[in-house]
Amino acid sequence: MVKEIVKENVHLAKLTVKDREDEGSVIMNESGIREYREDKGEIHEESEGQNGNINGGGVWWRSNRTRVPAVWMRMRHEAKLELSNGVTMEGATLVVVRPTRNAVGVSGATAEEAEEEQRWDEGLVAAGRGFDGVYGEAVAKLINLRILRLMAKDLKVRSDSQGPVTGDSEDDTLKDFWIPDYILLLGSEVKKPSHVPASPVIVFINSKSGGQLGGELLVSYQTLLNKNQVFDLNQNAPDKVLQQLYFNIEKLKRDSDGDSFATEIQRRLRIIVAGGDGTAGWILGVISDLKLSQSPPVATVPLGTGNNLPFAFGWGKKNPGTDLESVKMFLKLVKDAKEMKVDSWHVLMRMKIPKEEGACDPIPPLDLPHSLHAVHRVSQSDALDKEGYTTFRGGFWNYFSMGMDAQVSYGFHTERKLHPEKFKNQTSNQSAYAKLTCSQGWFWASLSQPSSWNIAQLANVSIMKKPGHWEVLSIPPTIRSIICLNLPSFSGGLNPWGMPSKRRFRSKEWSHPYVDDGFLEVVGFRNAWHGAVLYAPTGHGTRLAQARGIRFEFRKRATDHTFMRMDGEPWKQPLPKDNDTVTLEISCSGQVSMLATGNYPSKGVNDPSTPGTPKDNECDSDEEEVVADISEERKKFGAASSFKLPENFDLSQEGYTTFRGGFWNYFSMGMDAQVSYGFHTERKLHPEKFKNQTSNQSAYAKLTCSQGWFWASLSQPSSWNIAQLANVSIMKKPGHWEVLSIPPTIRSIICLNLPSFSGGLNPWGMPSKRRFRSKEWSHPYVDDGFLEVVGFRNAWHGAVLYAPTGHGTRLAQARGIRFEFRKRATDHTFMRMDGEPWKQPLPKDNDTVTLEISCSGQVSMLATGNYPSKGVNDPSTPGTPKDNECDSDEEEVVEDISEERKKFGAASSFKLPENFDLSQEDASVGKNLEVKEKELQVIEVKLNLREREGK
């Protein structure tokens, strides 16, 4: 072909050849064309075909060319390929070269050759899955994308088909979801299939959600189903689609003597929505507005960032697969899913429309979410109409929120509108969310945010507990975010309401939260640290109320705007500047139907699996045990660990220097020590900035954020994980060392003697009785010769300590611990003892750095008041409960543990003489002292490292 073109076009300056699939091109410029002519390539090709070799002159590579068999060559290319775990491959290119019986091009390929190519493609996908890492996934995805595109093109040819278009003609399962054209398109020829679909579906997909996943999912659904039952929400308005569908069905039922097939389609119809929470709320609002006698149930495909609504009904939080098999599996789940009712919450907001120059850029003042829109002006008889007030109407099904969380969400959506290329997958979106939370200062809200943004100062809030009876809701002055919750899923599947105790239910007259009970749960948060406690198993916000309705009234205050959010869709809400009033009222308005699958957290009043309604005896016994454990454990703070070096351990190796030190509270290594080191370094350089405790704590919080410890897995190298930094051994029994297994995600390790770390928090927490027994732990005391060893993954993990039962990853209780460092990927780490940090060099050659911690005697401390540190012989220690507080088995265990600690807890030099008589009169002198003398063990630290020149 090239030969003929070059031969016939003498003045040709440039030649570009592209393949049919537009996946690659060959470009020949003017010099290349000239060289081709000078070489008389067509003559050589003809002579080669006749003689089997190349004779005569020409360019050097023709005479030296290696003869190859006939091959079939294809290229698959994507400018940007999104893979799992947030990996993006730029310019992903797959070149496939394989032998074939002849080298016919695509345009001349026979049906047999096309079938052969398809078999090779399928084999490539299977082979690609066998590779490790991202390359195998990339191979399979590039091949699948190409197959999907070809199928999409083929759909245009077969658009009049009435049967499902699938990769396998024998696959009849898709008939259960198929809707024929005569139902979907008014005026189409009536062709009733013999098979009545068990679960006919209408599919709405937001093609812009999930990076390129939305577009891929659209192609997959259009490939498997009738393309006329799959809609891109960026091209088709859902209200018009559903109005047309139900109009067609009613017309067929009326004009066709009661079309039974159309009747069954209407009765069995299910809706699939693929997108974020805002997209799902949009579709639910449309269905509610249709006011159908039988609303179709909705299943949600998680394509957004938070995916709270899909998670609430068991559809998961992570973005799904987009290949044909994944879609088939999802369709099967939809078919088998359980239908359940969910309350619809109606929102009415009345306000005066701000002027165009309002301070709501970059999003205009009235650029409200899909779920909130102006409906009409108030009546002429209402005085407010004269002032230019407008009523806005909307609704939500998951939550309404106002304050700091809505502001973060607004910042995220604004940034995504301005720079959509930065938000291509779920992982990068969640990272951006975390960074915005830090940059907006919500972790230290009391320092960086004005008090005028506190909810109590923003609005007057009223709630309706009984129909028609409104009462003022008292909100603590520190609350900066308020959430009205219908489903137990917020901020990525967390439950702000939590699980209140039975006592709390009785005292507050609350009922168990259900999704169809006509009540909202109202929760408040002080700052981002407060929100982080939701990651703890029993974490929750400040529970404010359960209500049938809630009303916010805004008048002129210190701020002229706030931020609101409904089901993931945020907006910047203007507030009155003069004597105006903005009123927002939320009330229950009917129900919608949702589809639930798997182990879903949302429960209904009549759901027999609802965990909120256990049997009486189960509830009482469980509650009593939990309360007994907590009350007992809270008395038993304080842990000390002793760890002695082996007697034959020699620290005097040649070329090494031994450093000796000690601590009484804690030793730590990793991210917390790095933050502390940064703080101390900054304070040395700029002491004038560190004048009081508040500014110091604020600097600490900012360093934690700026160093990236909230998203450590993304911003910090894995070489800083403790398991990769050092080999760690512990001694549980004197002289017996064993390796300590540390999870690979741990980035900070703390050896704790006292129950006070990072401002009085207790990383060890309060283990349950069952955990004590299974781990063979003993109650932590400050004079028992034991250390509690705890690990943390990131700053979010550390934030759970603010929850009442929060704790780190408990690794061990030990009499001693040893860290051995050898040459690894990093040349330093950070360590800290009792608040004093340092940057610790690590080996660069074949050296070894060894750090060992052991118990070395005791010191005396004075304690007063209700102190958390407890000793073995302290009568107030909860580790020695009264007989009636525990069962007999538990008492025996506690007594054994206490007795063991009395034997090993103190150094021998502190033992009393055998003939010492404790019954002497002088022994009672100190009984009436208010200040008690406490014995506290001394921990000795020996650090062994290679002495380097100049250090």
JSON list of N, CA and C in Angstrom, two decimals, residues 162-179 195-201 220-226 229 324-325 327-332 335:
[
{"chain": "A", "resi": 162, "resn": "GLN", "atom": "N", "xyz": [-33.22, -7.26, 19.72]},
{"chain": "A", "resi": 162, "resn": "GLN", "atom": "CA", "xyz": [-34.10, -7.37, 20.88]},
{"chain": "A", "resi": 162, "resn": "GLN", "atom": "C", "xyz": [-33.57, -8.36, 21.90]},
{"chain": "A", "resi": 163, "resn": "GLY", "atom": "N", "xyz": [-32.41, -8.92, 21.68]},
{"chain": "A", "resi": 163, "resn": "GLY", "atom": "CA", "xyz": [-31.83, -9.86, 22.63]},
{"chain": "A", "resi": 163, "resn": "GLY", "atom": "C", "xyz": [-30.60, -9.29, 23.26]},
{"chain": "A", "resi": 164, "resn": "PRO", "atom": "N", "xyz": [-30.22, -9.77, 24.42]},
{"chain": "A", "resi": 164, "resn": "PRO", "atom": "CA", "xyz": [-29.04, -9.23, 25.08]},
{"chain": "A", "resi": 164, "resn": "PRO", "atom": "C", "xyz": [-27.77, -9.49, 24.30]},
{"chain": "A", "resi": 165, "resn": "VAL", "atom": "N", "xyz": [-26.91, -8.49, 24.23]},
{"chain": "A", "resi": 165, "resn": "VAL", "atom": "CA", "xyz": [-25.63, -8.61, 23.53]},
{"chain": "A", "resi": 165, "resn": "VAL", "atom": "C", "xyz": [-24.57, -8.98, 24.55]},
{"chain": "A", "resi": 166, "resn": "THR", "atom": "N", "xyz": [-24.01, -10.15, 24.50]},
{"chain": "A", "resi": 166, "resn": "THR", "atom": "CA", "xyz": [-23.02, -10.59, 25.47]},
{"chain": "A", "resi": 166, "resn": "THR", "atom": "C", "xyz": [-21.84, -11.18, 24.75]},
{"chain": "A", "resi": 167, "resn": "GLY", "atom": "N", "xyz": [-20.77, -11.36, 25.52]},
{"chain": "A", "resi": 167, "resn": "GLY", "atom": "CA", "xyz": [-19.58, -11.98, 24.97]},
{"chain": "A", "resi": 167, "resn": "GLY", "atom": "C", "xyz": [-19.82, -13.46, 24.72]},
{"chain": "A", "resi": 168, "resn": "ASP", "atom": "N", "xyz": [-20.79, -14.04, 25.35]},
{"chain": "A", "resi": 168, "resn": "ASP", "atom": "CA", "xyz": [-21.09, -15.46, 25.22]},
{"chain": "A", "resi": 168, "resn": "ASP", "atom": "C", "xyz": [-22.56, -15.60, 24.84]},
{"chain": "A", "resi": 169, "resn": "SER", "atom": "N", "xyz": [-22.82, -16.07, 23.65]},
{"chain": "A", "resi": 169, "resn": "SER", "atom": "CA", "xyz": [-24.20, -16.16, 23.17]},
{"chain": "A", "resi": 169, "resn": "SER", "atom": "C", "xyz": [-25.02, -17.15, 23.97]},
{"chain": "A", "resi": 170, "resn": "GLU", "atom": "N", "xyz": [-24.36, -18.06, 24.69]},
{"chain": "A", "resi": 170, "resn": "GLU", "atom": "CA", "xyz": [-25.07, -19.06, 25.46]},
{"chain": "A", "resi": 170, "resn": "GLU", "atom": "C", "xyz": [-25.45, -18.58, 26.85]},
{"chain": "A", "resi": 171, "resn": "ASP", "atom": "N", "xyz": [-25.05, -17.35, 27.21]},
{"chain": "A", "resi": 171, "resn": "ASP", "atom": "CA", "xyz": [-25.32, -16.82, 28.54]},
{"chain": "A", "resi": 171, "resn": "ASP", "atom": "C", "xyz": [-26.74, -16.28, 28.59]},
{"chain": "A", "resi": 172, "resn": "ASP", "atom": "N", "xyz": [-27.66, -17.05, 29.21]},
{"chain": "A", "resi": 172, "resn": "ASP", "atom": "CA", "xyz": [-29.06, -16.65, 29.29]},
{"chain": "A", "resi": 172, "resn": "ASP", "atom": "C", "xyz": [-29.40, -15.92, 30.58]},
{"chain": "A", "resi": 173, "resn": "THR", "atom": "N", "xyz": [-28.43, -15.81, 31.49]},
{"chain": "A", "resi": 173, "resn": "THR", "atom": "CA", "xyz": [-28.74, -15.19, 32.78]},
{"chain": "A", "resi": 173, "resn": "THR", "atom": "C", "xyz": [-29.08, -13.72, 32.64]},
{"chain": "A", "resi": 174, "resn": "LEU", "atom": "N", "xyz": [-28.55, -13.05, 31.60]},
{"chain": "A", "resi": 174, "resn": "LEU", "atom": "CA", "xyz": [-28.81, -11.63, 31.43]},
{"chain": "A", "resi": 174, "resn": "LEU", "atom": "C", "xyz": [-30.23, -11.35, 30.99]},
{"chain": "A", "resi": 175, "resn": "LYS", "atom": "N", "xyz": [-30.96, -12.37, 30.56]},
{"chain": "A", "resi": 175, "resn": "LYS", "atom": "CA", "xyz": [-32.37, -12.16, 30.20]},
{"chain": "A", "resi": 175, "resn": "LYS", "atom": "C", "xyz": [-33.21, -11.73, 31.39]},
{"chain": "A", "resi": 176, "resn": "ASP", "atom": "N", "xyz": [-32.71, -12.05, 32.60]},
{"chain": "A", "resi": 176, "resn": "ASP", "atom": "CA", "xyz": [-33.45, -11.67, 33.80]},
{"chain": "A", "resi": 176, "resn": "ASP", "atom": "C", "xyz": [-33.41, -10.17, 34.05]},
{"chain": "A", "resi": 177, "resn": "PHE", "atom": "N", "xyz": [-32.53, -9.44, 33.34]},
{"chain": "A", "resi": 177, "resn": "PHE", "atom": "CA", "xyz": [-32.39, -8.01, 33.56]},
{"chain": "A", "resi": 177, "resn": "PHE", "atom": "C", "xyz": [-32.78, -7.18, 32.32]},
{"chain": "A", "resi": 178, "resn": "TRP", "atom": "N", "xyz": [-33.12, -7.88, 31.25]},
{"chain": "A", "resi": 178, "resn": "TRP", "atom": "CA", "xyz": [-33.31, -7.23, 29.94]},
{"chain": "A", "resi": 178, "resn": "TRP", "atom": "C", "xyz": [-34.69, -6.59, 29.83]},
{"chain": "A", "resi": 179, "resn": "ILE", "atom": "N", "xyz": [-34.74, -5.36, 29.32]},
{"chain": "A", "resi": 179, "resn": "ILE", "atom": "CA", "xyz": [-36.00, -4.68, 29.03]},
{"chain": "A", "resi": 179, "resn": "ILE", "atom": "C", "xyz": [-36.04, -4.42, 27.52]},
{"chain": "A", "resi": 195, "resn": "HIS", "atom": "N", "xyz": [-39.49, -14.78, 27.57]},
{"chain": "A", "resi": 195, "resn": "HIS", "atom": "CA", "xyz": [-39.04, -14.87, 28.96]},
{"chain": "A", "resi": 195, "resn": "HIS", "atom": "C", "xyz": [-39.34, -13.55, 29.68]},
{"chain": "A", "resi": 196, "resn": "VAL", "atom": "N", "xyz": [-40.05, -13.63, 30.80]},
{"chain": "A", "resi": 196, "resn": "VAL", "atom": "CA", "xyz": [-40.32, -12.45, 31.61]},
{"chain": "A", "resi": 196, "resn": "VAL", "atom": "C", "xyz": [-39.13, -12.25, 32.55]},
{"chain": "A", "resi": 197, "resn": "PRO", "atom": "N", "xyz": [-38.44, -11.12, 32.47]},
{"chain": "A", "resi": 197, "resn": "PRO", "atom": "CA", "xyz": [-37.25, -10.92, 33.32]},
{"chain": "A", "resi": 197, "resn": "PRO", "atom": "C", "xyz": [-37.61, -10.92, 34.80]},
{"chain": "A", "resi": 198, "resn": "ALA", "atom": "N", "xyz": [-36.78, -11.60, 35.57]},
{"chain": "A", "resi": 198, "resn": "ALA", "atom": "CA", "xyz": [-37.01, -11.67, 37.01]},
{"chain": "A", "resi": 198, "resn": "ALA", "atom": "C", "xyz": [-36.69, -10.37, 37.70]},
{"chain": "A", "resi": 199, "resn": "SER", "atom": "N", "xyz": [-35.71, -9.63, 37.17]},
{"chain": "A", "resi": 199, "resn": "SER", "atom": "CA", "xyz": [-35.29, -8.40, 37.83]},
{"chain": "A", "resi": 199, "resn": "SER", "atom": "C", "xyz": [-34.88, -7.37, 36.76]},
{"chain": "A", "resi": 200, "resn": "PRO", "atom": "N", "xyz": [-35.85, -6.83, 36.02]},
{"chain": "A", "resi": 200, "resn": "PRO", "atom": "CA", "xyz": [-35.50, -5.83, 34.99]},
{"chain": "A", "resi": 200, "resn": "PRO", "atom": "C", "xyz": [-34.92, -4.57, 35.66]},
{"chain": "A", "resi": 201, "resn": "VAL", "atom": "N", "xyz": [-33.90, -3.99, 35.04]},
{"chain": "A", "resi": 201, "resn": "VAL", "atom": "CA", "xyz": [-33.20, -2.88, 35.66]},
{"chain": "A", "resi": 201, "resn": "VAL", "atom": "C", "xyz": [-33.11, -1.69, 34.70]},
{"chain": "A", "resi": 220, "resn": "SER", "atom": "N", "xyz": [-19.50, -1.22, 29.80]},
{"chain": "A", "resi": 220, "resn": "SER", "atom": "CA", "xyz": [-19.77, -2.61, 30.20]},
{"chain": "A", "resi": 220, "resn": "SER", "atom": "C", "xyz": [-21.27, -2.87, 30.30]},
{"chain": "A", "resi": 221, "resn": "TYR", "atom": "N", "xyz": [-22.01, -1.97, 30.93]},
{"chain": "A", "resi": 221, "resn": "TYR", "atom": "CA", "xyz": [-23.46, -2.17, 31.06]},
{"chain": "A", "resi": 221, "resn": "TYR", "atom": "C", "xyz": [-24.15, -2.09, 29.70]},
{"chain": "A", "resi": 222, "resn": "GLN", "atom": "N", "xyz": [-23.71, -1.16, 28.83]},
{"chain": "A", "resi": 222, "resn": "GLN", "atom": "CA", "xyz": [-24.31, -1.07, 27.50]},
{"chain": "A", "resi": 222, "resn": "GLN", "atom": "C", "xyz": [-23.97, -2.29, 26.66]},
{"chain": "A", "resi": 223, "resn": "THR", "atom": "N", "xyz": [-22.86, -2.94, 26.97]},
{"chain": "A", "resi": 223, "resn": "THR", "atom": "CA", "xyz": [-22.48, -4.15, 26.25]},
{"chain": "A", "resi": 223, "resn": "THR", "atom": "C", "xyz": [-23.35, -5.33, 26.66]},
{"chain": "A", "resi": 224, "resn": "LEU", "atom": "N", "xyz": [-23.62, -5.46, 27.95]},
{"chain": "A", "resi": 224, "resn": "LEU", "atom": "CA", "xyz": [-24.35, -6.62, 28.46]},
{"chain": "A", "resi": 224, "resn": "LEU", "atom": "C", "xyz": [-25.86, -6.48, 28.34]},
{"chain": "A", "resi": 225, "resn": "LEU", "atom": "N", "xyz": [-26.37, -5.24, 28.45]},
{"chain": "A", "resi": 225, "resn": "LEU", "atom": "CA", "xyz": [-27.81, -5.02, 28.44]},
{"chain": "A", "resi": 225, "resn": "LEU", "atom": "C", "xyz": [-28.22, -4.27, 27.19]},
{"chain": "A", "resi": 226, "resn": "ASN", "atom": "N", "xyz": [-29.50, -4.04, 27.05]},
{"chain": "A", "resi": 226, "resn": "ASN", "atom": "CA", "xyz": [-30.01, -3.18, 25.99]},
{"chain": "A", "resi": 226, "resn": "ASN", "atom": "C", "xyz": [-29.48, -1.77, 26.25]},
{"chain": "A", "resi": 229, "resn": "GLN", "atom": "N", "xyz": [-31.51, 0.91, 27.99]},
{"chain": "A", "resi": 229, "resn": "GLN", "atom": "CA", "xyz": [-31.88, 0.88, 29.41]},
{"chain": "A", "resi": 229, "resn": "GLN", "atom": "C", "xyz": [-30.71, 1.31, 30.29]},
{"chain": "A", "resi": 324, "resn": "LEU", "atom": "N", "xyz": [-16.60, -7.07, 32.38]},
{"chain": "A", "resi": 324, "resn": "LEU", "atom": "CA", "xyz": [-17.90, -7.70, 32.15]},
{"chain": "A", "resi": 324, "resn": "LEU", "atom": "C", "xyz": [-18.27, -8.67, 33.27]},
{"chain": "A", "resi": 325, "resn": "GLU", "atom": "N", "xyz": [-17.30, -9.45, 33.75]},
{"chain": "A", "resi": 325, "resn": "GLU", "atom": "CA", "xyz": [-17.60, -10.42, 34.79]},
{"chain": "A", "resi": 325, "resn": "GLU", "atom": "C", "xyz": [-18.00, -9.74, 36.09]},
{"chain": "A", "resi": 327, "resn": "VAL", "atom": "N", "xyz": [-19.47, -6.86, 36.39]},
{"chain": "A", "resi": 327, "resn": "VAL", "atom": "CA", "xyz": [-20.82, -6.32, 36.21]},
{"chain": "A", "resi": 327, "resn": "VAL", "atom": "C", "xyz": [-21.85, -7.44, 36.32]},
{"chain": "A", "resi": 328, "resn": "LYS", "atom": "N", "xyz": [-21.55, -8.59, 35.75]},
{"chain": "A", "resi": 328, "resn": "LYS", "atom": "CA", "xyz": [-22.48, -9.72, 35.86]},
{"chain": "A", "resi": 328, "resn": "LYS", "atom": "C", "xyz": [-22.68, -10.13, 37.32]},
{"chain": "A", "resi": 329, "resn": "MET", "atom": "N", "xyz": [-21.60, -10.15, 38.09]},
{"chain": "A", "resi": 329, "resn": "MET", "atom": "CA", "xyz": [-21.70, -10.50, 39.50]},
{"chain": "A", "resi": 329, "resn": "MET", "atom": "C", "xyz": [-22.55, -9.47, 40.26]},
{"chain": "A", "resi": 330, "resn": "PHE", "atom": "N", "xyz": [-22.37, -8.19, 39.92]},
{"chain": "A", "resi": 330, "resn": "PHE", "atom": "CA", "xyz": [-23.17, -7.17, 40.60]},
{"chain": "A", "resi": 330, "resn": "PHE", "atom": "C", "xyz": [-24.65, -7.31, 40.25]},
{"chain": "A", "resi": 331, "resn": "LEU", "atom": "N", "xyz": [-24.94, -7.59, 38.99]},
{"chain": "A", "resi": 331, "resn": "LEU", "atom": "CA", "xyz": [-26.33, -7.79, 38.58]},
{"chain": "A", "resi": 331, "resn": "LEU", "atom": "C", "xyz": [-26.98, -8.95, 39.33]},
{"chain": "A", "resi": 332, "resn": "LYS", "atom": "N", "xyz": [-26.21, -10.01, 39.54]},
{"chain": "A", "resi": 332, "resn": "LYS", "atom": "CA", "xyz": [-26.75, -11.14, 40.30]},
{"chain": "A", "resi": 332, "resn": "LYS", "atom": "C", "xyz": [-27.06, -10.74, 41.74]},
{"chain": "A", "resi": 335, "resn": "LYS", "atom": "N", "xyz": [-30.27, -8.85, 41.81]},
{"chain": "A", "resi": 335, "resn": "LYS", "atom": "CA", "xyz": [-31.41, -9.77, 41.66]},
{"chain": "A", "resi": 335, "resn": "LYS", "atom": "C", "xyz": [-31.78, -10.41, 43.00]}
]
